[in-house]
CSV table of C-alpha atoms in Angstrom, one decimal:
chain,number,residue,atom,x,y,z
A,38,UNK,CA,97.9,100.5,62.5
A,39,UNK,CA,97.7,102.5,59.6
A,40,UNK,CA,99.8,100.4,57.0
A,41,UNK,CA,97.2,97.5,58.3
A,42,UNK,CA,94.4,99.4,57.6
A,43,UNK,CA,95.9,100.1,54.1
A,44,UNK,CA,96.9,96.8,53.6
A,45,UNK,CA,93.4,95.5,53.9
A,46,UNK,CA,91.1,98.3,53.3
A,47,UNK,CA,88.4,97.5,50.6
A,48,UNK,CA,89.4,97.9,47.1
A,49,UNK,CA,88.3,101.0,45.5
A,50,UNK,CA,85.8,101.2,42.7
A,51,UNK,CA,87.4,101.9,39.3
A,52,UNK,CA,85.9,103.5,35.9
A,53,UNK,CA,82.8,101.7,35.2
A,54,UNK,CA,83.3,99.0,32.0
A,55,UNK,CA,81.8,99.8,28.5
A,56,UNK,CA,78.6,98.5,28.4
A,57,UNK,CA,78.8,96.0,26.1
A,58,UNK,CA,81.4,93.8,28.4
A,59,UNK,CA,79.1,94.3,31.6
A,60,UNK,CA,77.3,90.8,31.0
A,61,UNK,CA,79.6,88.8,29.7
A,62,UNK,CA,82.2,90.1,32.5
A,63,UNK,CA,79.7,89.7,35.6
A,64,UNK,CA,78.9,86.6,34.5
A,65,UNK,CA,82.5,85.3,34.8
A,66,UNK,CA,83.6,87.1,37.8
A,67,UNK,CA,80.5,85.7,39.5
A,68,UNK,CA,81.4,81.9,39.3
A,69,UNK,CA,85.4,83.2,39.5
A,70,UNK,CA,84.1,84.7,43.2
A,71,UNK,CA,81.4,81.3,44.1
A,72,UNK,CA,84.7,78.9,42.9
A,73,UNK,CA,87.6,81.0,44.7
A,74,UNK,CA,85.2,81.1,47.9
A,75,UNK,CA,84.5,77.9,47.4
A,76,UNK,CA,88.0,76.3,47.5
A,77,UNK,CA,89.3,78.5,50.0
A,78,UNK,CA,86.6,77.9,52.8
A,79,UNK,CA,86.9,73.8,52.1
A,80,UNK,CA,90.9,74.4,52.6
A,81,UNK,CA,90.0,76.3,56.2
A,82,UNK,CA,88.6,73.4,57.2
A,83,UNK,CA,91.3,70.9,56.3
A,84,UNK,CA,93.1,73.1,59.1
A,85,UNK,CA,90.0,73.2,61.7
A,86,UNK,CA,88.7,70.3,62.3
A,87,UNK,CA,91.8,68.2,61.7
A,88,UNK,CA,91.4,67.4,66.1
A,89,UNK,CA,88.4,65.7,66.2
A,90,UNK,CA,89.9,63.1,64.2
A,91,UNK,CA,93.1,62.0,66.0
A,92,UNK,CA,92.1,63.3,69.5
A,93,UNK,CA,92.0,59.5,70.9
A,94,UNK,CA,95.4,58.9,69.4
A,95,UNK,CA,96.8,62.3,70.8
A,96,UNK,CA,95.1,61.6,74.2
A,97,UNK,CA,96.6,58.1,74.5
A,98,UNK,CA,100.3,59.4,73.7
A,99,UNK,CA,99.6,62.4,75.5
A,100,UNK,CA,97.6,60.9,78.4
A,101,UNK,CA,94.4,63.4,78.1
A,102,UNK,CA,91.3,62.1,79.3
A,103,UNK,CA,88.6,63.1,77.5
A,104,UNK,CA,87.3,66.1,79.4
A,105,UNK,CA,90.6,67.6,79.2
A,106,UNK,CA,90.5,67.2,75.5
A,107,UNK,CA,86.9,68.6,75.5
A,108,UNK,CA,88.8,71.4,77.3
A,109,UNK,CA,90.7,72.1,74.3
A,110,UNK,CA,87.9,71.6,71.4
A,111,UNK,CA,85.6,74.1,73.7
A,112,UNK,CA,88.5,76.7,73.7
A,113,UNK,CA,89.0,76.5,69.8
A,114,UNK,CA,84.9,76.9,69.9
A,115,UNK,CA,84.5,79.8,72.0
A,116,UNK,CA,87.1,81.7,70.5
A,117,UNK,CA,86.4,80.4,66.9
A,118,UNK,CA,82.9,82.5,67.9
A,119,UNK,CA,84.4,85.8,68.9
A,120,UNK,CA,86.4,85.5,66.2
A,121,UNK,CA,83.7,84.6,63.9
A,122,UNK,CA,81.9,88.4,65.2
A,123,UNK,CA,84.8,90.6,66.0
A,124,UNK,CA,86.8,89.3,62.0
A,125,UNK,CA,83.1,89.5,60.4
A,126,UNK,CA,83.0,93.4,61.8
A,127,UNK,CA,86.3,94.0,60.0
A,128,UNK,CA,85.8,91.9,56.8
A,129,UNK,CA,82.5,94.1,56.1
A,130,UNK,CA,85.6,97.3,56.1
A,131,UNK,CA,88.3,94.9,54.7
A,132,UNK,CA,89.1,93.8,51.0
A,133,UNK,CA,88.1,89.8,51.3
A,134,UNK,CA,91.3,88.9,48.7
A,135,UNK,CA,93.5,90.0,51.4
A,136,UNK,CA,91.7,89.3,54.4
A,137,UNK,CA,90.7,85.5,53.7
A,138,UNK,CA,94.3,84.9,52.5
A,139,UNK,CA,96.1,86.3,55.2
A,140,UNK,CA,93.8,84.3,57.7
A,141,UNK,CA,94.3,81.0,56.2
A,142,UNK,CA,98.2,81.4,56.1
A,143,UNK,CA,98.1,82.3,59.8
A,144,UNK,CA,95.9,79.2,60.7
A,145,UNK,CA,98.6,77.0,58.8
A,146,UNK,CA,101.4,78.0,60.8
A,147,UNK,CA,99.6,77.4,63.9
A,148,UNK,CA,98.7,74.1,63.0
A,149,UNK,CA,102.7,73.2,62.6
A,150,UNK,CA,103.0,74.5,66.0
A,151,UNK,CA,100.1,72.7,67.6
A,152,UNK,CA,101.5,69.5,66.2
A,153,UNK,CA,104.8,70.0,67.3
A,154,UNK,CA,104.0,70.9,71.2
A,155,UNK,CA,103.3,68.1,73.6
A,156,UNK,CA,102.3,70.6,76.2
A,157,UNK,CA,98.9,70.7,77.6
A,158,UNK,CA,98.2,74.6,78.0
A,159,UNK,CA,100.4,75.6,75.2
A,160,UNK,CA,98.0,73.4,73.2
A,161,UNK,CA,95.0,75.2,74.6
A,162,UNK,CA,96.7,78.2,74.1
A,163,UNK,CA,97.0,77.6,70.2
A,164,UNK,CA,94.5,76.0,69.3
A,165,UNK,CA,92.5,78.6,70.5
A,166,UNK,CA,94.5,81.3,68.7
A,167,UNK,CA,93.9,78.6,65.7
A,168,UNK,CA,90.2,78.8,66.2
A,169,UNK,CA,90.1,83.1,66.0
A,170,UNK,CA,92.4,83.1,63.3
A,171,UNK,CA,89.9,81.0,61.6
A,172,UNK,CA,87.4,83.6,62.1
A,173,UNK,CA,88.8,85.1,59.2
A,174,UNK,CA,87.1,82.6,57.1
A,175,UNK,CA,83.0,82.4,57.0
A,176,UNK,CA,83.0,86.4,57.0
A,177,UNK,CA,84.9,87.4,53.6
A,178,UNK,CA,82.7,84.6,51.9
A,179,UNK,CA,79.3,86.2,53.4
A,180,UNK,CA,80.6,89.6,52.4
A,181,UNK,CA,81.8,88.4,49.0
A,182,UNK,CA,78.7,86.4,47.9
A,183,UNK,CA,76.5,88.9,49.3
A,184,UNK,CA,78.0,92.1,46.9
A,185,UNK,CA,77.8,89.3,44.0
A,186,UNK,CA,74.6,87.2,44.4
A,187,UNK,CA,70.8,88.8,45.1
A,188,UNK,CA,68.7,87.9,47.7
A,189,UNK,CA,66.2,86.5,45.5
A,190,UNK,CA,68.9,83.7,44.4
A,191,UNK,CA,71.2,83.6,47.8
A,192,UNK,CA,69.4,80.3,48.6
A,193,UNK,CA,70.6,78.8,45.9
A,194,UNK,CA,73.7,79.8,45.2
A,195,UNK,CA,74.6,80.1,49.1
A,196,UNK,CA,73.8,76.8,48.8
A,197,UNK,CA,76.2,75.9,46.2
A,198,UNK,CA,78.9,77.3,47.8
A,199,UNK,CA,77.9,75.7,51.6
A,200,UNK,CA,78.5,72.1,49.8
A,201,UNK,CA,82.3,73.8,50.9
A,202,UNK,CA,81.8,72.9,54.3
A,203,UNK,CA,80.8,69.3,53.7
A,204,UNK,CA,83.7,68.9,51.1
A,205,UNK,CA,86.4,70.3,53.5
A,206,UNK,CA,85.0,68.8,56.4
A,207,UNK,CA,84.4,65.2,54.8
A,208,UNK,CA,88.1,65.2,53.7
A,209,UNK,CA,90.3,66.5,56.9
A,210,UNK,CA,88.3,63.0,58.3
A,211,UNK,CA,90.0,61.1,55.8
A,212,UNK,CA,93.1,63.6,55.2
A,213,UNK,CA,93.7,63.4,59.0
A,214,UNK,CA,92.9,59.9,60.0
A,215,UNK,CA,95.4,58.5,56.7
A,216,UNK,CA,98.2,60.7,57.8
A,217,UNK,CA,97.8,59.9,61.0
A,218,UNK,CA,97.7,56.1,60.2
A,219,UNK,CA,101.4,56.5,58.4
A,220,UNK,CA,103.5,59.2,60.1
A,221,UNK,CA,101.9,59.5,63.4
A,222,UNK,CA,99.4,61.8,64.6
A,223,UNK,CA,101.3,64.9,64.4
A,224,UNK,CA,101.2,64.4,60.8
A,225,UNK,CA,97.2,65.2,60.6
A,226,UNK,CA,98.5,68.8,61.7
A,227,UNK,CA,101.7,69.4,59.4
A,228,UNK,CA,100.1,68.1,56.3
A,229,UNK,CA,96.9,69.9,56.3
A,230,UNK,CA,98.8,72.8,57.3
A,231,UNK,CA,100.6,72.7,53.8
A,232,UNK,CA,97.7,72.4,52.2
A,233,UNK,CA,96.7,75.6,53.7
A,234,UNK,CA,99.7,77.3,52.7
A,235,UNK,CA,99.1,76.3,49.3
A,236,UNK,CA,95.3,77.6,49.4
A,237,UNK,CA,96.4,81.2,50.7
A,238,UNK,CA,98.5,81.9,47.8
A,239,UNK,CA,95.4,80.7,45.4
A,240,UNK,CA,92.9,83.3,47.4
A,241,UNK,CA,95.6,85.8,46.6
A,242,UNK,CA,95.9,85.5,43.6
A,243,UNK,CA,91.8,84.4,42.4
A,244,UNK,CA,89.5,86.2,45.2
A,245,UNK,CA,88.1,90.0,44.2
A,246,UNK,CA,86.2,92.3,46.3
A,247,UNK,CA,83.1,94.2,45.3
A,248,UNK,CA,81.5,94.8,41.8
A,249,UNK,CA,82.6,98.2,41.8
A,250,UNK,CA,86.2,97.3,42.5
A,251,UNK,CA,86.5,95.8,39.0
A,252,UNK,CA,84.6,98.4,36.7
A,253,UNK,CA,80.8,96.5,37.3
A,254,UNK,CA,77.9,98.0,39.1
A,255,UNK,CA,76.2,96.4,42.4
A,256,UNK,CA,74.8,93.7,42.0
A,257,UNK,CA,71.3,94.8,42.2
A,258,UNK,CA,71.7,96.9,38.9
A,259,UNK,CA,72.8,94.3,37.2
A,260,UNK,CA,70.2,93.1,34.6
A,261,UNK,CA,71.3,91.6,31.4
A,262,UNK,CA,68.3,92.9,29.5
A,263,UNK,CA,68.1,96.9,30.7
A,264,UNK,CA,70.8,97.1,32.7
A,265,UNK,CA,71.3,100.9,31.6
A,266,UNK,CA,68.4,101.8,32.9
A,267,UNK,CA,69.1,101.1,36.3
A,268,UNK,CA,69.2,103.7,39.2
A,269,UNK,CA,72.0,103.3,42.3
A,270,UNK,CA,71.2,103.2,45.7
A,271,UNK,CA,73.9,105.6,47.2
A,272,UNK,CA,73.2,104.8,50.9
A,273,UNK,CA,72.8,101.2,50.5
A,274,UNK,CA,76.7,101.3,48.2
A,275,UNK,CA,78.1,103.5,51.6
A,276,UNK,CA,80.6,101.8,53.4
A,277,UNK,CA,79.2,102.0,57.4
A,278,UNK,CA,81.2,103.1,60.2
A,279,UNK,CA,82.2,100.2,63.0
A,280,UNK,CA,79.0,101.4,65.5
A,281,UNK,CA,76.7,101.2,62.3
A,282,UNK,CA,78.0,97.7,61.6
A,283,UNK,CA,77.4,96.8,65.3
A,284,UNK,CA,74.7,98.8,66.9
A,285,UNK,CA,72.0,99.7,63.7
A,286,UNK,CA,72.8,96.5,61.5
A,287,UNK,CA,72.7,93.7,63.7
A,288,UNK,CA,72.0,94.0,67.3
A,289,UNK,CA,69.0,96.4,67.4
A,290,UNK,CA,67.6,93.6,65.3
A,291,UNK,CA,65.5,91.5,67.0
A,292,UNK,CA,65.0,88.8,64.2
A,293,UNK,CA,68.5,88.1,64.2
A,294,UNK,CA,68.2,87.4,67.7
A,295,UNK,CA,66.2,84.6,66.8
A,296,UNK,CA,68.3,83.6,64.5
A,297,UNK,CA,71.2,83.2,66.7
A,298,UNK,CA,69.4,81.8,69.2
A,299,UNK,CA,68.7,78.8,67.0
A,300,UNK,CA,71.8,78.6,65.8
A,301,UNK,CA,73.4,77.9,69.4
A,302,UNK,CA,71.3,74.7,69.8
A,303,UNK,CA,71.9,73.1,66.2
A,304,UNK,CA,75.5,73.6,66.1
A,305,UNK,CA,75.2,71.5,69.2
A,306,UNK,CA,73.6,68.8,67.6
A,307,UNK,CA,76.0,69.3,64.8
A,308,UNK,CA,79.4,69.5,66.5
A,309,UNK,CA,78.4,67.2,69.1
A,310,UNK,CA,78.5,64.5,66.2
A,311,UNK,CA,80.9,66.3,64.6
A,312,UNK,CA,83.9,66.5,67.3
A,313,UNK,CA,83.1,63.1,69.1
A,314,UNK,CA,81.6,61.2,66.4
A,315,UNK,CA,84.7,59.3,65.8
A,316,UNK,CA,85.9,59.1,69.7
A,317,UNK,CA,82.2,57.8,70.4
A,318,UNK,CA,82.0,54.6,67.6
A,319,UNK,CA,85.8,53.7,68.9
A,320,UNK,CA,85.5,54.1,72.7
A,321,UNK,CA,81.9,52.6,72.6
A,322,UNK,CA,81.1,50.5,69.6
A,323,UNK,CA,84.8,49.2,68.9
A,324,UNK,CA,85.4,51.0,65.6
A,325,UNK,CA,88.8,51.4,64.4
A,326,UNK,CA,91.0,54.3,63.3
A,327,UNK,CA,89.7,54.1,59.9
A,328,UNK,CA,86.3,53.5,60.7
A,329,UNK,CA,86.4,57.1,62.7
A,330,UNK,CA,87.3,58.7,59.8
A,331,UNK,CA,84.5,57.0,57.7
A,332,UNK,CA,82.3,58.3,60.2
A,333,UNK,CA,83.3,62.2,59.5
A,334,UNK,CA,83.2,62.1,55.6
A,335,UNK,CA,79.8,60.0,55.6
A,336,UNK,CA,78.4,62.7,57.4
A,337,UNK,CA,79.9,65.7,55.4
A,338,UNK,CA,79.2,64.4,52.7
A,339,UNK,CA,75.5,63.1,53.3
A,340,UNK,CA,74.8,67.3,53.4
A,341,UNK,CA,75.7,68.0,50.0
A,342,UNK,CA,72.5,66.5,47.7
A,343,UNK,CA,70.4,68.1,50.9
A,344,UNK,CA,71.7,71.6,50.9
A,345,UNK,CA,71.3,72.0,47.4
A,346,UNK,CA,67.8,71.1,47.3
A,347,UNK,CA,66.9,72.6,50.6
A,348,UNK,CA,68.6,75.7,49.4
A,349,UNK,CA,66.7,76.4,46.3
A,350,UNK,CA,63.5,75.4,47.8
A,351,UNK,CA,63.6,78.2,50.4
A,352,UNK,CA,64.2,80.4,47.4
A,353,UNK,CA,60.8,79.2,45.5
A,354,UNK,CA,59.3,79.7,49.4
A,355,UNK,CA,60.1,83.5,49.2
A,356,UNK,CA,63.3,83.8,51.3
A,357,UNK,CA,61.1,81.1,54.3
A,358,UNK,CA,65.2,80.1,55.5
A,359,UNK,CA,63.2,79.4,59.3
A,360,UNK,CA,60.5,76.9,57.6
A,361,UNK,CA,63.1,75.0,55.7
A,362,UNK,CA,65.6,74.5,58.8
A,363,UNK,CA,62.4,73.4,61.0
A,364,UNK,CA,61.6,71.1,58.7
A,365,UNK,CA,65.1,68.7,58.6
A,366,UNK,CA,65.4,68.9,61.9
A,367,UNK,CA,62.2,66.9,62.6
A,368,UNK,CA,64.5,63.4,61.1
A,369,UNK,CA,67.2,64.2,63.2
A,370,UNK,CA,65.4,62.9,66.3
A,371,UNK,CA,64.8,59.1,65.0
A,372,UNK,CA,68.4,59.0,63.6
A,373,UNK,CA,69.9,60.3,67.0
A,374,UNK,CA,67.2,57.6,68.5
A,375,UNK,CA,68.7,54.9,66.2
A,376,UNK,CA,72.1,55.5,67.5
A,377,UNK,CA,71.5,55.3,70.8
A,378,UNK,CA,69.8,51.8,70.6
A,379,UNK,CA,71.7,50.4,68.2
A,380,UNK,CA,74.1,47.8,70.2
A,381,UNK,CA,78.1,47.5,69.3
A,382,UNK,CA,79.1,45.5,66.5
A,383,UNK,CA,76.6,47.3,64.0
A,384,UNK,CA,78.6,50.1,62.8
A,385,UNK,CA,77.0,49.7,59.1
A,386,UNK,CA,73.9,51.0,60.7
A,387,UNK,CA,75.4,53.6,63.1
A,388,UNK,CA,77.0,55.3,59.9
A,389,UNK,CA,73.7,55.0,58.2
A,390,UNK,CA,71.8,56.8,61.1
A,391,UNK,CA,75.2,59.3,60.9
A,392,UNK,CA,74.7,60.2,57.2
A,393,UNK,CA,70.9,60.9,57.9
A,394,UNK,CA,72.0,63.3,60.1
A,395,UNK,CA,74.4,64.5,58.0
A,396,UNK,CA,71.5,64.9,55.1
A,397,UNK,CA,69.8,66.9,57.4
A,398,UNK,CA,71.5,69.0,59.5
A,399,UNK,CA,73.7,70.7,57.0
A,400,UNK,CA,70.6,72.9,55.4
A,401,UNK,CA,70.1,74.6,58.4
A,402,UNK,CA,73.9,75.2,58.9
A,403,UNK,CA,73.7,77.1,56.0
A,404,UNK,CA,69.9,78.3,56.0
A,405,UNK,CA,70.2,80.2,59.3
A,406,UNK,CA,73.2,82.1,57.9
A,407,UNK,CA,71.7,83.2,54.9
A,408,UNK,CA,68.3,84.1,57.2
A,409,UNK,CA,70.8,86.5,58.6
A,410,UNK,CA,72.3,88.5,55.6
A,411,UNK,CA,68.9,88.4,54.5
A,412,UNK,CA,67.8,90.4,57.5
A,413,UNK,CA,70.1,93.4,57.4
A,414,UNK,CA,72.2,95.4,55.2
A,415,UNK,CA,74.8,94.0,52.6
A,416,UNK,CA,77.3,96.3,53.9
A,417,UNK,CA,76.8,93.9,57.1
A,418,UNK,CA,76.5,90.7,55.9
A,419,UNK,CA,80.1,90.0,57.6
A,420,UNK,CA,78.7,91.4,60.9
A,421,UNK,CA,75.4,89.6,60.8
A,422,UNK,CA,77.5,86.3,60.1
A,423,UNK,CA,79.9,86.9,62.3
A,424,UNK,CA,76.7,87.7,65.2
A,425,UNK,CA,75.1,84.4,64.5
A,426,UNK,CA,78.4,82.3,64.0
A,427,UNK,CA,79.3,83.3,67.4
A,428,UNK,CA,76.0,82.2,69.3
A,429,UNK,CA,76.4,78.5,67.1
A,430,UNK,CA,80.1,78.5,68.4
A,431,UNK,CA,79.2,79.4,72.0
A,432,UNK,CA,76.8,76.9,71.5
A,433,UNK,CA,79.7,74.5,70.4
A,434,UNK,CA,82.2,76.4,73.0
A,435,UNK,CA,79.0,74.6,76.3
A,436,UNK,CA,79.0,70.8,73.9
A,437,UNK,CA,82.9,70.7,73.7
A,438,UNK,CA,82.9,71.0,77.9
A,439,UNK,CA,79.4,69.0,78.4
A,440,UNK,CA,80.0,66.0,76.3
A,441,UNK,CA,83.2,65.3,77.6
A,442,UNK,CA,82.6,65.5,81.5
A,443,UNK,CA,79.4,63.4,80.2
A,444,UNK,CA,81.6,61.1,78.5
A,445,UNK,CA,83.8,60.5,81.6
A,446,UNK,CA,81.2,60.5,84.2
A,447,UNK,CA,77.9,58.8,82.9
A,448,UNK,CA,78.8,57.7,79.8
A,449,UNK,CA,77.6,58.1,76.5
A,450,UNK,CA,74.0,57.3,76.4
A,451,UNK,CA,74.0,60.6,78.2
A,452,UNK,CA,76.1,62.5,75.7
A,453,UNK,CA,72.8,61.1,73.3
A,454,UNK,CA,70.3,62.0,75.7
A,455,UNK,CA,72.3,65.5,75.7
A,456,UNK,CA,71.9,66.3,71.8
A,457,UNK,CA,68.0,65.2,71.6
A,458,UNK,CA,67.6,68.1,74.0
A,459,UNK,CA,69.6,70.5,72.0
A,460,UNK,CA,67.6,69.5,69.3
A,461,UNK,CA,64.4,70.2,71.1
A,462,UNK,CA,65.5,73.4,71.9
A,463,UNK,CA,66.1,74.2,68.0
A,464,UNK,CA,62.9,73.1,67.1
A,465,UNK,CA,60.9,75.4,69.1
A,466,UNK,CA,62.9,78.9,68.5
A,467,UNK,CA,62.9,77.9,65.0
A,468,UNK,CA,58.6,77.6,65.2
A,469,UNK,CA,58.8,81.7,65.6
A,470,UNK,CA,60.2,81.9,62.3
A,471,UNK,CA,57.5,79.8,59.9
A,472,UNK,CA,56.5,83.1,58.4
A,473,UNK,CA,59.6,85.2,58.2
A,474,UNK,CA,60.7,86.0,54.9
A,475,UNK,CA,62.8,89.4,53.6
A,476,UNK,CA,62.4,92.4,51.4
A,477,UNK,CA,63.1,91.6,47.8
């Protein structure tokens, strides 16, 4: 336990640079952090969400029905969500160089194992190991970009680095589905799986923790123009203890409660699209292989213009990350409308209501989650990250289960019918949080 604790404990802060290399230098350890972050989160979902896209192939070799594959993607959810809260506790106490490699190694080696069993509970079994290990994603990047990047510019630059998801998740649709398509659908597991082997070694060797750990000060001391004359918050630099991280930080705050609360009903609407998007347009409007895979970059990538606009605007709105999210959800409803009247043999339009959604639901994704760092300490971003992402993956954890006993018993009109509530329910927790904006 204690060569563990060594092995990721934060790195210490070292001699403080001459001032006349503090600009330049934060300046390029700042993008170094946003691109190594960057990269490494897109490669975590190459190894996540790799499932969705084959699961009618594996469940026809296999012979799964669909709620036993639901099964399986409501395992990876749940535990994706614990992990998500109990690996954002220790990131906050753990150097994210180490930590966000390490995870993303240990997430590749499961994949090969997942791929290679045929075995219906040993499946279960890893993928939802797969899913905590991946816990040791979202958290290092929330720590990370919240020690480099104010609150008066994390919209915007959280924003940047969110396009990750959509780029990660748009290509493990067509990574997955084009492996798949050649060498079988094992192959949508081993091949990502390298990828991810690859990606660890680059967080290794590119990812830094803190400021301090490389001779800068915090980040809210750093001012081009009078730097010097800035004065260090002691207590806010202090590491917290685990019961600080928990009990003061995040759970005896009630606005992150709201937060969370939101979060379970869009990642609903979003994984419910997300996971059975591409089962849904080939079991019920006749699309093929490929066109499944179309479906799930189109809607990754349909996020990325949105998120970045969205984003920034909630900066220029004073931190307003509960307006923003209310807002796109409101063009969600007509698109989720369109696809449930929309008859078979019309896939151009299904994958045009798909990338609406996919515009957006993504600025919310990443709104609420900023919303939450915002609220509490940036010694707890990792914690308040982890608190939210778990109520979005229990959220996920009840879709996974739902959609696919409504996709074997009534069919899915009701799986639509399903979402539009979800949605509803979004909509009116996120109409408590119009006015909420932080502390500058």
């Amino acid at each position: 336990m204690t060569l563990l604790r060594r092995i990721f404990a934060p790195a210490p802060a070292i001699p403080r640079l001459p001032d006349s290399e503090i600009p330049s230098k934060y300046q390029h350890y700042r993008w170094q952090i946003l691109e190594s972050t960057f990269i490494g989160y897109a490669v975590y979902y190459l190894v996540r969400n790799n499932l969705p896209v084959v699961g009618k192939e594996m469940s026809a070799e296999l012979h799964y029905s669909y709620e036993m594959l639901g099964n399986i993607l409501a395992a990876t959810a749940l535990s994706y969500g614990l992990g998500k809260f109990v690996m954002g506790i220790l990131s906050d106490r753990s150097n994210p160089r180490v930590f966000m490699a390490f995870g993303l190694a240990l997430t590749a080696i499961i994949n090969v194992l997942f791929g290679a069993s045929s075995d219906y509970s040993l499946q279960i079994v890893l993928w939802a190991v797969n899913g905590f290990v991946q816990g040791m994603g979202w958290p290092p990047c929330g720590r990370s970009l919240g020690h480099w990047f104010s609150i008066k510019e994390r919209g915007t630059y959280f924003a940047i680095w969110n396009i990750a998801h959509n780029i990660g998740g748009g290509l493990v649709g067509m990574v997955a589905a084009q492996s798949a398509l050649y060498f079988g659908w094992r192959s949508a597991f081993y091949i990502p799986a390298a990828i991810a082997a690859v990606g660890a070694v680059y967080l290794f060797l590119r990812l830094r923790d803190t400021p301090q750990s490389v001779g800068l000060p915090p980040i809210e001391d750093f001012k081009p123009e009078d730097y010097k004359d800035a004065k260090v918050d002691e207590d806010a630099e202090r590491e917290r203890t685990t019961y600080e991280l928990l009990f003061k930080d995040v759970l005896s705050n009630p606005v992150l409660w709201l937060f969370a609360s939101a979060n379970f009903f869009v990642y609903i609407v979003r994984y419910g699209l997300l996971d059975w998007g591409p089962t849904y347009l080939k079991a019920a409007k006749g699309a093929s292989l490929s066109d499944g895979g179309w479906s799930t970059l189109i809607y990754e990538f349909a996020g990325i213009i949105s998120t970045l606009l969205m984003g920034w605007l909630s900066d220029r709105l004073g931190g307003r990350r509960g307006m923003v999210s209310l807002l796109c959800l409101l063009p969600i409803s007509g698109s989720l409308a369109g696809i449930y009247m929309t008859p078979p043999g019309y896939l151009w339009l299904d994958l045009l209501f798909f990338s609406i959604i996919g515009f957006f639901i993504y600025p919310p994704v990443m709104l609420l989650g900023v919303a939450g760092l915002d609220f509490t300490s940036k010694k707890a971003v990792g914690t308040a990250a982890g608190f939210i992402g778990f109520f979005g993956y229990a959220g996920r954890t009840f879709e996974g289960k739902i959609l696919g006993m409504l996709a074997d018993g009534p069919g899915w009109n009701a799986v639509l019918l399903f979402l539009g509530g979800s949605l509803l329910g979004a909509i009116l927790l996120l109409l408590f949080t119009w006015n909420l904006k932080p502390k500058q």
